[in-house]
mmCIF file of C-alpha atoms and ligand atoms in Angstrom:
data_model
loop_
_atom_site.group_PDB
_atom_site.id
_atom_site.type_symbol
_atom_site.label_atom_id
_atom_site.label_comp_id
_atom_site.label_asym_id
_atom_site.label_seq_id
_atom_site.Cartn_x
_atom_site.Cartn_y
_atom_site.Cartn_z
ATOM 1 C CA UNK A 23 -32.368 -7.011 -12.981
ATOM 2 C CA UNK A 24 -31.406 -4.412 -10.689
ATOM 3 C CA UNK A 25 -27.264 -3.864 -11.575
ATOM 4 C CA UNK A 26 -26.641 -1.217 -9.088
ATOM 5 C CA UNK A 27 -22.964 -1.917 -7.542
ATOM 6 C CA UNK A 28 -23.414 -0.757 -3.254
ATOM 7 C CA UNK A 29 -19.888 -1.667 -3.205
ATOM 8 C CA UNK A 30 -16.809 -2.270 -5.856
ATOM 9 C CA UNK A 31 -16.190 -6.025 -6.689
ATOM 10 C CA UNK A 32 -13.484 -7.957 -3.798
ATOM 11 C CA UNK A 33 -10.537 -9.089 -6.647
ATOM 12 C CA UNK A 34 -7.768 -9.806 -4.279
ATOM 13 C CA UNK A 35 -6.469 -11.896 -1.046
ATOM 14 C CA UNK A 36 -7.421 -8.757 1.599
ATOM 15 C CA UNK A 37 -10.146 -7.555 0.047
ATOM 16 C CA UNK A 38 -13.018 -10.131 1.815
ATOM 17 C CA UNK A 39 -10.891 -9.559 5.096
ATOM 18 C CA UNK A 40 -11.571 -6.222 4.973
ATOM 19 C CA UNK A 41 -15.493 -6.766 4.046
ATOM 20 C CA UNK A 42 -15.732 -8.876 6.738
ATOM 21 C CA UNK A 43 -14.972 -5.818 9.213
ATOM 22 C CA UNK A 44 -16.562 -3.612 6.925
ATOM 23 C CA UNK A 45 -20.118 -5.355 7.621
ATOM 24 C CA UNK A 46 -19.520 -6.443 11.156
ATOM 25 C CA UNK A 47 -18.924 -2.552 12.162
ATOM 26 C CA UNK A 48 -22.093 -2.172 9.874
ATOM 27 C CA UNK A 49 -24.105 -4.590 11.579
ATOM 28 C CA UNK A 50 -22.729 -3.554 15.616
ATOM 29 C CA UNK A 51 -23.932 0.059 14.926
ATOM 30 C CA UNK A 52 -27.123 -0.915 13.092
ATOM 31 C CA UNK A 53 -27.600 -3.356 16.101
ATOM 32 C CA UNK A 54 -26.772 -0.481 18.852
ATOM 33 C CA UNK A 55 -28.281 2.144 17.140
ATOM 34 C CA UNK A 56 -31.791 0.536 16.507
ATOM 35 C CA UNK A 57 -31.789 -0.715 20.036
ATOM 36 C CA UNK A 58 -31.542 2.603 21.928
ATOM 37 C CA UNK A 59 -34.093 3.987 19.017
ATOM 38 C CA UNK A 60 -36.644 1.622 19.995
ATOM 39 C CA UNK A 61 -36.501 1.689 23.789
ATOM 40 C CA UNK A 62 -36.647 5.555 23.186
ATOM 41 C CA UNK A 63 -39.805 5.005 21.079
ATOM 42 C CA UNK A 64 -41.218 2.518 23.656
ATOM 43 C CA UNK A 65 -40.514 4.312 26.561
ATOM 44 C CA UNK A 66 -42.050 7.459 24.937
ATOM 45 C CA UNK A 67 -45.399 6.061 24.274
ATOM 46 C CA UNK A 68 -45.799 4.441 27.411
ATOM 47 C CA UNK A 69 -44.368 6.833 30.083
ATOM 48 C CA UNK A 70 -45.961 9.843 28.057
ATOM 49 C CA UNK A 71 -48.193 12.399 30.694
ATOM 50 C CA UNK A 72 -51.767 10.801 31.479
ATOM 51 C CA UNK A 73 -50.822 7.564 30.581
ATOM 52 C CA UNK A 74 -51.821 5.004 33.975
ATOM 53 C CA UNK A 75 -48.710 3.020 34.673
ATOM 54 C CA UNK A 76 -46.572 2.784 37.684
ATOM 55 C CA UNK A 77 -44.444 5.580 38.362
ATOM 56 C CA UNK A 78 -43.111 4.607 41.921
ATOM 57 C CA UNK A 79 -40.325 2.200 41.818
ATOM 58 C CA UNK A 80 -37.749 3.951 40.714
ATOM 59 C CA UNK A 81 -34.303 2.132 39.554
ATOM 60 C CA UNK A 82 -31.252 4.207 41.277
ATOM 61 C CA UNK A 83 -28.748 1.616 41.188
ATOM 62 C CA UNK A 84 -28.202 -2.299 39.160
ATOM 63 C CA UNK A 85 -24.864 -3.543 39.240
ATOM 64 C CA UNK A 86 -24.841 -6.174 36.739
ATOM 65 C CA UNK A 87 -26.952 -3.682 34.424
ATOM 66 C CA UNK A 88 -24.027 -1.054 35.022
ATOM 67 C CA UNK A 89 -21.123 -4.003 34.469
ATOM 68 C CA UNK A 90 -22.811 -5.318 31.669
ATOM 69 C CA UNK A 91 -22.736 -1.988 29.621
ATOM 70 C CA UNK A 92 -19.512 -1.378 30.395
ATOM 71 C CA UNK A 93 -17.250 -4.582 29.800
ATOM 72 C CA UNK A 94 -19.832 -5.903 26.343
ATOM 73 C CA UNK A 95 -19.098 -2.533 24.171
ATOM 74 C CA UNK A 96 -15.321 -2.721 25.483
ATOM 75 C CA UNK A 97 -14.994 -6.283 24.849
ATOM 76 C CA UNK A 98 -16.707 -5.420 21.498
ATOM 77 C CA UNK A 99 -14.584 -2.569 20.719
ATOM 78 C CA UNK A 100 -11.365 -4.497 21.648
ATOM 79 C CA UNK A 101 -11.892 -7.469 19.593
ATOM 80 C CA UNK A 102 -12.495 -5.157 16.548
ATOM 81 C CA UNK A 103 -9.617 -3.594 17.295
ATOM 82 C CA UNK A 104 -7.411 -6.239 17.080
ATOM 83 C CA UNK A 105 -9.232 -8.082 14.333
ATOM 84 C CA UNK A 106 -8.516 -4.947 12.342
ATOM 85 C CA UNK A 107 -5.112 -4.177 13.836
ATOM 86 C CA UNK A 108 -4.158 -7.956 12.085
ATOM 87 C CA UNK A 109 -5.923 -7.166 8.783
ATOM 88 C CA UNK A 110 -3.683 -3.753 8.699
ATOM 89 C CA UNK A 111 -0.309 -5.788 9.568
ATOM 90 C CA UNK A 112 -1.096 -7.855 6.891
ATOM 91 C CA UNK A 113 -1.926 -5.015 4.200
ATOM 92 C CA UNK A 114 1.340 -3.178 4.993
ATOM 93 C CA UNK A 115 3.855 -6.336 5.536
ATOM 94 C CA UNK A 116 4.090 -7.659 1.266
ATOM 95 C CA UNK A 117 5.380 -11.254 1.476
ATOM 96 C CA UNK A 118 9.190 -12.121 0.669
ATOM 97 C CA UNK A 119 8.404 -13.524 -2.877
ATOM 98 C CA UNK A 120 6.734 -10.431 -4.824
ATOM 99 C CA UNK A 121 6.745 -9.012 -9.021
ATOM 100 C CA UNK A 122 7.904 -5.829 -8.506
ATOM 101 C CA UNK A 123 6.268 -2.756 -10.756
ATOM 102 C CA UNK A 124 7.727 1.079 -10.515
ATOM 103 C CA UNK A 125 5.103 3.882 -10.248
ATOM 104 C CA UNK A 126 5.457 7.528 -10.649
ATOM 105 C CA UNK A 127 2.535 9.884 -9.828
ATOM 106 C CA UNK A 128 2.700 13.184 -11.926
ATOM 107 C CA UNK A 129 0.135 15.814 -12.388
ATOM 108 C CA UNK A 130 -1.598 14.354 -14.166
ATOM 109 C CA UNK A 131 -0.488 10.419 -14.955
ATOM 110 C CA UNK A 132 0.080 6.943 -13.388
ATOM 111 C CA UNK A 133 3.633 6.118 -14.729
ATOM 112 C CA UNK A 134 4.440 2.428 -14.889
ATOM 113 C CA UNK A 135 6.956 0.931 -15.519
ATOM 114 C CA UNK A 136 7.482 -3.485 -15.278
ATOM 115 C CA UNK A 137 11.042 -5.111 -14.649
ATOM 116 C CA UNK A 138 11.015 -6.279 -18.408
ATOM 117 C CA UNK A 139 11.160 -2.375 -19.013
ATOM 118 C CA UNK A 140 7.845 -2.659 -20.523
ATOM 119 C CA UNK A 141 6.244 1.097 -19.732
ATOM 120 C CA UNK A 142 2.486 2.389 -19.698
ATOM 121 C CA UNK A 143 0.361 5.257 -18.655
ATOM 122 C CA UNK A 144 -2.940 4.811 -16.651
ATOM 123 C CA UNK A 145 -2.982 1.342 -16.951
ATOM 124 C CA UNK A 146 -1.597 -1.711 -14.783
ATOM 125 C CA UNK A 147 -1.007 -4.900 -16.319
ATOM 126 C CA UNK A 148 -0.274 -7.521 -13.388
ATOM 127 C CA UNK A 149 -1.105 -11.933 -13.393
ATOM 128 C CA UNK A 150 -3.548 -13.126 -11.100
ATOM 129 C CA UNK A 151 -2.452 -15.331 -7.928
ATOM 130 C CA UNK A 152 0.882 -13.170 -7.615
ATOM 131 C CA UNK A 153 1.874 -10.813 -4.691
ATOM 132 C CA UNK A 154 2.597 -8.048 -6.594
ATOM 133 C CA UNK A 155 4.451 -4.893 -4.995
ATOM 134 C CA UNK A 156 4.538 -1.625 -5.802
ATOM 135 C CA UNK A 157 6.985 0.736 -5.588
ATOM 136 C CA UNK A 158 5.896 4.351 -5.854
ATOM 137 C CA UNK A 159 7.184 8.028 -5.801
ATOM 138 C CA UNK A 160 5.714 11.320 -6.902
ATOM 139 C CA UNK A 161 7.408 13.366 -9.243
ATOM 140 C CA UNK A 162 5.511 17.012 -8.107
ATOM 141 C CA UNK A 163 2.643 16.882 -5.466
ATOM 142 C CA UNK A 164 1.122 14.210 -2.914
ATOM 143 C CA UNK A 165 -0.987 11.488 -5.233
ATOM 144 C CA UNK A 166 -3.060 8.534 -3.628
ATOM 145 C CA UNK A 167 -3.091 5.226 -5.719
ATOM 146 C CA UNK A 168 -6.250 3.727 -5.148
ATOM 147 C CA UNK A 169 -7.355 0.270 -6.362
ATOM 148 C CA UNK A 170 -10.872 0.352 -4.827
ATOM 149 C CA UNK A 171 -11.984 -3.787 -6.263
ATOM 150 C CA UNK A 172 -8.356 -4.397 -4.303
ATOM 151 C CA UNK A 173 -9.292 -2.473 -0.866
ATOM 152 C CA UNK A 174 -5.561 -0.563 -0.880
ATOM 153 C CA UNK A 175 -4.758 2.942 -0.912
ATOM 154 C CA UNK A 176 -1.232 4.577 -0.401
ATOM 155 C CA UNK A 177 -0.273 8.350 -0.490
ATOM 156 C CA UNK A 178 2.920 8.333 -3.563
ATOM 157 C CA UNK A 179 4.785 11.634 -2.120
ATOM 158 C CA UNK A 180 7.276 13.205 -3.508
ATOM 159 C CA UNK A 181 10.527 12.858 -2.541
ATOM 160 C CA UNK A 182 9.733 9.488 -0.427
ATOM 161 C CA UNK A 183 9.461 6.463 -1.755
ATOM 162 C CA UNK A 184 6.167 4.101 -0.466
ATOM 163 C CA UNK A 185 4.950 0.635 -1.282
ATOM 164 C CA UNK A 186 1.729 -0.914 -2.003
ATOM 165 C CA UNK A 187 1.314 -4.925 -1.953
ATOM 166 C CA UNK A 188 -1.960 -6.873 -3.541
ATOM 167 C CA UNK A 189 -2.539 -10.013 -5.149
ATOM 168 C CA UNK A 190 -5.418 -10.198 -7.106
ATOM 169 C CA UNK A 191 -7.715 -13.459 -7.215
ATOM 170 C CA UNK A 192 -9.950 -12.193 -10.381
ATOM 171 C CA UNK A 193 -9.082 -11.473 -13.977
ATOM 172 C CA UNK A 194 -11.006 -8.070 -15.587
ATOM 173 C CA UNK A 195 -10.477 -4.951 -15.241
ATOM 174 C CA UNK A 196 -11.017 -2.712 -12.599
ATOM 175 C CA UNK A 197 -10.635 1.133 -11.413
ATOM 176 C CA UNK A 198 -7.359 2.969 -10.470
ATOM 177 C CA UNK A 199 -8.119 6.577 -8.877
ATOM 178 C CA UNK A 200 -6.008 8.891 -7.515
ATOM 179 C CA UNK A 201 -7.930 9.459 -4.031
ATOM 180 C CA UNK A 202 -5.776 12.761 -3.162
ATOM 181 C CA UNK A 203 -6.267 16.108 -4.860
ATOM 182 C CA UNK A 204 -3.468 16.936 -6.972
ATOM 183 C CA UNK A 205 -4.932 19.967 -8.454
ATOM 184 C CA UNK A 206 -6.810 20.906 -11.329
ATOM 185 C CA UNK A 207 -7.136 17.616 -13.177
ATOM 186 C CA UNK A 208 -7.277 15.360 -10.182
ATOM 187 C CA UNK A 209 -10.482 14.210 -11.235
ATOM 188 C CA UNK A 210 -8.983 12.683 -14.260
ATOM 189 C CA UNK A 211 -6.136 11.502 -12.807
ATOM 190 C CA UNK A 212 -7.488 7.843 -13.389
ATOM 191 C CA UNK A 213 -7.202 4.835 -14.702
ATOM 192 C CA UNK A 214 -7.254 0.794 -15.297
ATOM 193 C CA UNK A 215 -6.022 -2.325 -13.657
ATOM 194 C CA UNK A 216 -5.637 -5.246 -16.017
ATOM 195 C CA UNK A 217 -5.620 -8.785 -13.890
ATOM 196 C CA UNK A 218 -4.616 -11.154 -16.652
ATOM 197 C CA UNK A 219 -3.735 -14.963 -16.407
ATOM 198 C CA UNK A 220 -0.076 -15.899 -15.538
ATOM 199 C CA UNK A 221 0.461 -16.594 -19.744
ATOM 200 C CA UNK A 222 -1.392 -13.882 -21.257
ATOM 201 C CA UNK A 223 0.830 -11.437 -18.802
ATOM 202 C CA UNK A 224 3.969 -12.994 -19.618
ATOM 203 C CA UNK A 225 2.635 -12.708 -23.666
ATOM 204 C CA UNK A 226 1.824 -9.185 -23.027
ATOM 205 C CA UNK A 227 5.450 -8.400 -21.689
ATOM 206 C CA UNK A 228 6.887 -10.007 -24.579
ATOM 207 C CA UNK A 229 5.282 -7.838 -26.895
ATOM 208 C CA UNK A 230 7.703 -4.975 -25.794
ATOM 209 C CA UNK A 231 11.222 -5.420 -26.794
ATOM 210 C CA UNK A 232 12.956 -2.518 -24.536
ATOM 211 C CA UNK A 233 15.854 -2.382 -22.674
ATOM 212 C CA UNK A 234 15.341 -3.982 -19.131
ATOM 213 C CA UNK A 235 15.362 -1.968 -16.019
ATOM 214 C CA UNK A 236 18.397 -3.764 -15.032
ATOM 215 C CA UNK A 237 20.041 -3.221 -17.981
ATOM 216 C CA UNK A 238 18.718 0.940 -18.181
ATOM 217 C CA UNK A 239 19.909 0.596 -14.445
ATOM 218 C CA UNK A 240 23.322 -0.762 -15.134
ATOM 219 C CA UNK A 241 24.070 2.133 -17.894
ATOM 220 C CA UNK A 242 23.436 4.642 -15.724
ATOM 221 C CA UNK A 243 25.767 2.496 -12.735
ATOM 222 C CA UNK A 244 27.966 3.094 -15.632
ATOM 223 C CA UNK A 245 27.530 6.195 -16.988
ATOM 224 C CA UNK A 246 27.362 7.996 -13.602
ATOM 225 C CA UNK A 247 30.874 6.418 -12.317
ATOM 226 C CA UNK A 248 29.186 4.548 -9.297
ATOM 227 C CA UNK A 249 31.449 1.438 -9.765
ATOM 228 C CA UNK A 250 34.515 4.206 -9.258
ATOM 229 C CA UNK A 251 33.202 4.123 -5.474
ATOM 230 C CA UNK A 252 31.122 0.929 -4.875
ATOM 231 C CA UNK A 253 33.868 -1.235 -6.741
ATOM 232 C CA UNK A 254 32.998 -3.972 -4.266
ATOM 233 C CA UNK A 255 37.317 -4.249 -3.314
ATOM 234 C CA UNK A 256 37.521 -4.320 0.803
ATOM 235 C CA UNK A 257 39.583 -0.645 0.718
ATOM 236 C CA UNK A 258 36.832 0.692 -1.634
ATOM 237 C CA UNK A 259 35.469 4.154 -0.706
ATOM 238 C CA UNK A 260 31.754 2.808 -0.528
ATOM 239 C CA UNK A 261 29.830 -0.307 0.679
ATOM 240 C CA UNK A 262 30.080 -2.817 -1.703
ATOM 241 C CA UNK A 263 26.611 -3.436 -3.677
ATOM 242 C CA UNK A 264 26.474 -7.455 -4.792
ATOM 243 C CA UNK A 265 24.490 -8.967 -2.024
ATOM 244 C CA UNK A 266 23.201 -6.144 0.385
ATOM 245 C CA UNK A 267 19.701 -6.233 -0.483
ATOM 246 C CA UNK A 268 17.175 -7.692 1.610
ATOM 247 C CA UNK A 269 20.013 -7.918 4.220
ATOM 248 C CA UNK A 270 20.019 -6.009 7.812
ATOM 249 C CA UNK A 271 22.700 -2.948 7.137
ATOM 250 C CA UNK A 272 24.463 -1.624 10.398
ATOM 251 C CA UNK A 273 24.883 2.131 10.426
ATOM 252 C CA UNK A 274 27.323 4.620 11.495
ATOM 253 C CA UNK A 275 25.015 5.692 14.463
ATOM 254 C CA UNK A 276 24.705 2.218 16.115
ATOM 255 C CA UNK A 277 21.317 1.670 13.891
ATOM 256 C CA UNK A 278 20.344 -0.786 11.702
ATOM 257 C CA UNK A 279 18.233 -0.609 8.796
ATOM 258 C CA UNK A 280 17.043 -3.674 5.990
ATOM 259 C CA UNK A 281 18.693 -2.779 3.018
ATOM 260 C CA UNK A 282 15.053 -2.316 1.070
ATOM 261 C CA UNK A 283 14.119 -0.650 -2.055
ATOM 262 C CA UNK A 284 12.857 2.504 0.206
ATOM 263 C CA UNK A 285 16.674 2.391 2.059
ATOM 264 C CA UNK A 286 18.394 2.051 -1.656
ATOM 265 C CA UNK A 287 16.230 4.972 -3.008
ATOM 266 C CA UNK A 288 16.962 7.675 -0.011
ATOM 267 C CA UNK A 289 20.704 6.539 -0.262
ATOM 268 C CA UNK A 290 20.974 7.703 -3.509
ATOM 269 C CA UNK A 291 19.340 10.912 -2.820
ATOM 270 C CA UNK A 292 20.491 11.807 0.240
ATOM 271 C CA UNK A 293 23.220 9.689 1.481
ATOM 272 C CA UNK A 294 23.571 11.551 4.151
ATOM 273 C CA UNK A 295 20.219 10.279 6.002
ATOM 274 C CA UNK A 296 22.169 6.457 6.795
ATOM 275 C CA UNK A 297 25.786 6.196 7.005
ATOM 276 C CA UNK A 298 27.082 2.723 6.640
ATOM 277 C CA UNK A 299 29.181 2.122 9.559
ATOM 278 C CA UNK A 300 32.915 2.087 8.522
ATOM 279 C CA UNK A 301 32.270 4.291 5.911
ATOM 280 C CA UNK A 302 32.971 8.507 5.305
ATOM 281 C CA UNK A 303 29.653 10.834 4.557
ATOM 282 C CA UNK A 304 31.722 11.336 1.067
ATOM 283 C CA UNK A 305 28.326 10.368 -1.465
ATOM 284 C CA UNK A 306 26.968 13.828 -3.392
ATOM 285 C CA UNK A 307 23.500 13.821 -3.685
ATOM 286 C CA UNK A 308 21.955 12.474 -6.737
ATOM 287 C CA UNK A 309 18.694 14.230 -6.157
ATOM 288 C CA UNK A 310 17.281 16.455 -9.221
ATOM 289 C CA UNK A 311 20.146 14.482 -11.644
ATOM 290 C CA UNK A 312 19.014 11.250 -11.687
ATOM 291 C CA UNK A 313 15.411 11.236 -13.211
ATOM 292 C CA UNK A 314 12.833 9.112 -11.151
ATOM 293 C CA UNK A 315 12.685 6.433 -13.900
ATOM 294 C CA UNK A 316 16.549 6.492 -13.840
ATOM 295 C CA UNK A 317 15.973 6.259 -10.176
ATOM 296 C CA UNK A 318 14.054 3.170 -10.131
ATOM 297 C CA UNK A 319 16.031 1.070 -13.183
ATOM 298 C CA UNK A 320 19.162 2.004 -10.076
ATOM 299 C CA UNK A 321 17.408 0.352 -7.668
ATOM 300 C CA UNK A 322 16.350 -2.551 -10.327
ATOM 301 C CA UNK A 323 20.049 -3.539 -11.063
ATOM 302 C CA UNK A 324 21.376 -3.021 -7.606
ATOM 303 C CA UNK A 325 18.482 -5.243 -6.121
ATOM 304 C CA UNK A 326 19.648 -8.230 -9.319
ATOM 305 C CA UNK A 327 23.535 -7.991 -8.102
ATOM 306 C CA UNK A 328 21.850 -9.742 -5.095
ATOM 307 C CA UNK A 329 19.831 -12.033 -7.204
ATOM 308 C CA UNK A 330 22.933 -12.982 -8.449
ATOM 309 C CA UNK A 331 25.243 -13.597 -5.137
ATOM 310 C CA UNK A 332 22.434 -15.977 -3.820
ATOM 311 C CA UNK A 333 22.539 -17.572 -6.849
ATOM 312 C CA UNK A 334 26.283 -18.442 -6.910
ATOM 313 C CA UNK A 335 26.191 -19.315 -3.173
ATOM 314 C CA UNK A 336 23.577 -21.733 -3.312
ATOM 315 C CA UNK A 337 25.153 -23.179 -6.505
HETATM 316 CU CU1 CUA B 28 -3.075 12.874 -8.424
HETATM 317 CU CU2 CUA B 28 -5.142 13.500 -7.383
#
């Protein structure tokens, strides 16, 4: 009778995690805080001036008393540490097997674009029971994509590329905000999240007939003379491509770095940043020439050359 929502809806795997710590930080300082606001109360209507009560035995010292309110509260405040510490792992660390969707923040739009090349604007199509990541970047200011029913929230900067994992355990629709003013229009910058079953998502692709972003991706390889340097021969000037990603790179400077879609994006714009050992700092920047969306359909065929070496090697 009374439909007024305290909270948003919990529509994927971490949202009831974080609930759960949500309410139990709710309930220790409702606990804490009513307990010292009663004694205070108590103490001030019975120790108040005229009252007869015995003012004589005076309490200067009580070790367990003084033990006790030191080690509960820590105890307390270290097991919600950790319990959250775990939950926050888990929110930042998106499982091996995920759909991967682009996003570009721009004042004042969500950008998306789906492997199939299927592209939309303020809305996000994903299927339910899928670990789906995201893989954002900002095309002018800082953004903050915010899926409140999903309990995630990541800054998309510009120039850097950041990732966002969920999988959502209810179909509907639900909010996307950006939680970071952006300027003028922030407060529009918003939008929908369509959970939809497994079929009706792979029906909804289907009803765009684009190019691919591996295909997009692999014109631009093309157009852009990449192969002319990452020809994948042993004397080529650059690191061969087929198979490097998801693997641990070594660098130049005794580092190592796994060759993720983050690594993949900074090489192309500044390959300067990591130097693959055995190799010369002889990559221009691509920065400012390559669009973001051309940016992403890159990464989208370099990441399917790997696709296809594990393929023929487990064959
Ligand atoms: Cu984009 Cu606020």
């Amino acid at each position: 009778m009374w439909d007024f929502p305290f909270y948003p809806e919990a529509a994927s795997t971490i949202a009831p995690r974080v609930d759960a710590i949500y309410w139990t930080l709710v309930a220790l300082s409702a606990v804490f805080s009513l307990g010292v606001a009663i004694l205070i109360v108590f103490f001030a209507i019975r120790y108040r001036e005229g009252m007869d009560v015995n003012r004589t035995k005076l309490l200067t010292e009580n070790m367990p008393l003084e033990l006790s309110w030191v080690f509960i509260p820590l105890g307390l405040a270290l097991g919600v540490f950790a319990w959250s510490a775990v939950v926050f792992a888990d929110i930042n660390r998106p499982p091996a097997d995920t759909l991967n969707i682009y996003v570009i923040g721009k004042q004042w739009m969500w950008q998306v674009q789906h492997p199939s090349g299927a592209l939309e604007i303020n809305h996000l199509h994903v299927p339910i029971n899928q670990p789906v990541k995201l893989i954002m970047t900002s095309q002018d200011v800082i953004h903050d994509f915010y899926i409140p029913a999903f309990r995630i929230k990541h800054d998309v900067l510009p120039g850097r590329y950041t990732t966002l994992w969920f999988e959502a355990t209810q179909t509907g629709q639900f909010h996307l905000f950006c939680a970071e003013y952006c300027g003028t229009d922030h407060s529009r910058m918003v939008g929908s999240v369509i959970v939809m079953e497994q079929l009706d998502y792979e029906t909804w692709l289907s009803g765009d007939s684009g190019l691919s972003m591996e295909a997009a991706g692999q014109q631009i390889f093309e157009r852009r003379g990449c192969s002319s340097c990452h020809s994948g021969d042993p004397d080529a000037r650059g690191p061969a491509l087929a198979g490097v990603f998801g693997q641990t790179v070594a660098l130049e400077d005794g580092r190592t770095v796994v060759a993720d879609e983050a690594y993949i994006l900074e090489s192309i714009v500044q390959p300067n940043a990591k130097i693959v050992a055995g190799y010369p700092a002889i990559m221009p920047t691509y920065e400012g020439i390559i669009s973001d969306e051309g940016l992403f359909q890159l990464v989208a065929y370099i990441k399917s050359l790997s696709d296809e070496t594990n393929q023929q090697s487990s064959n």
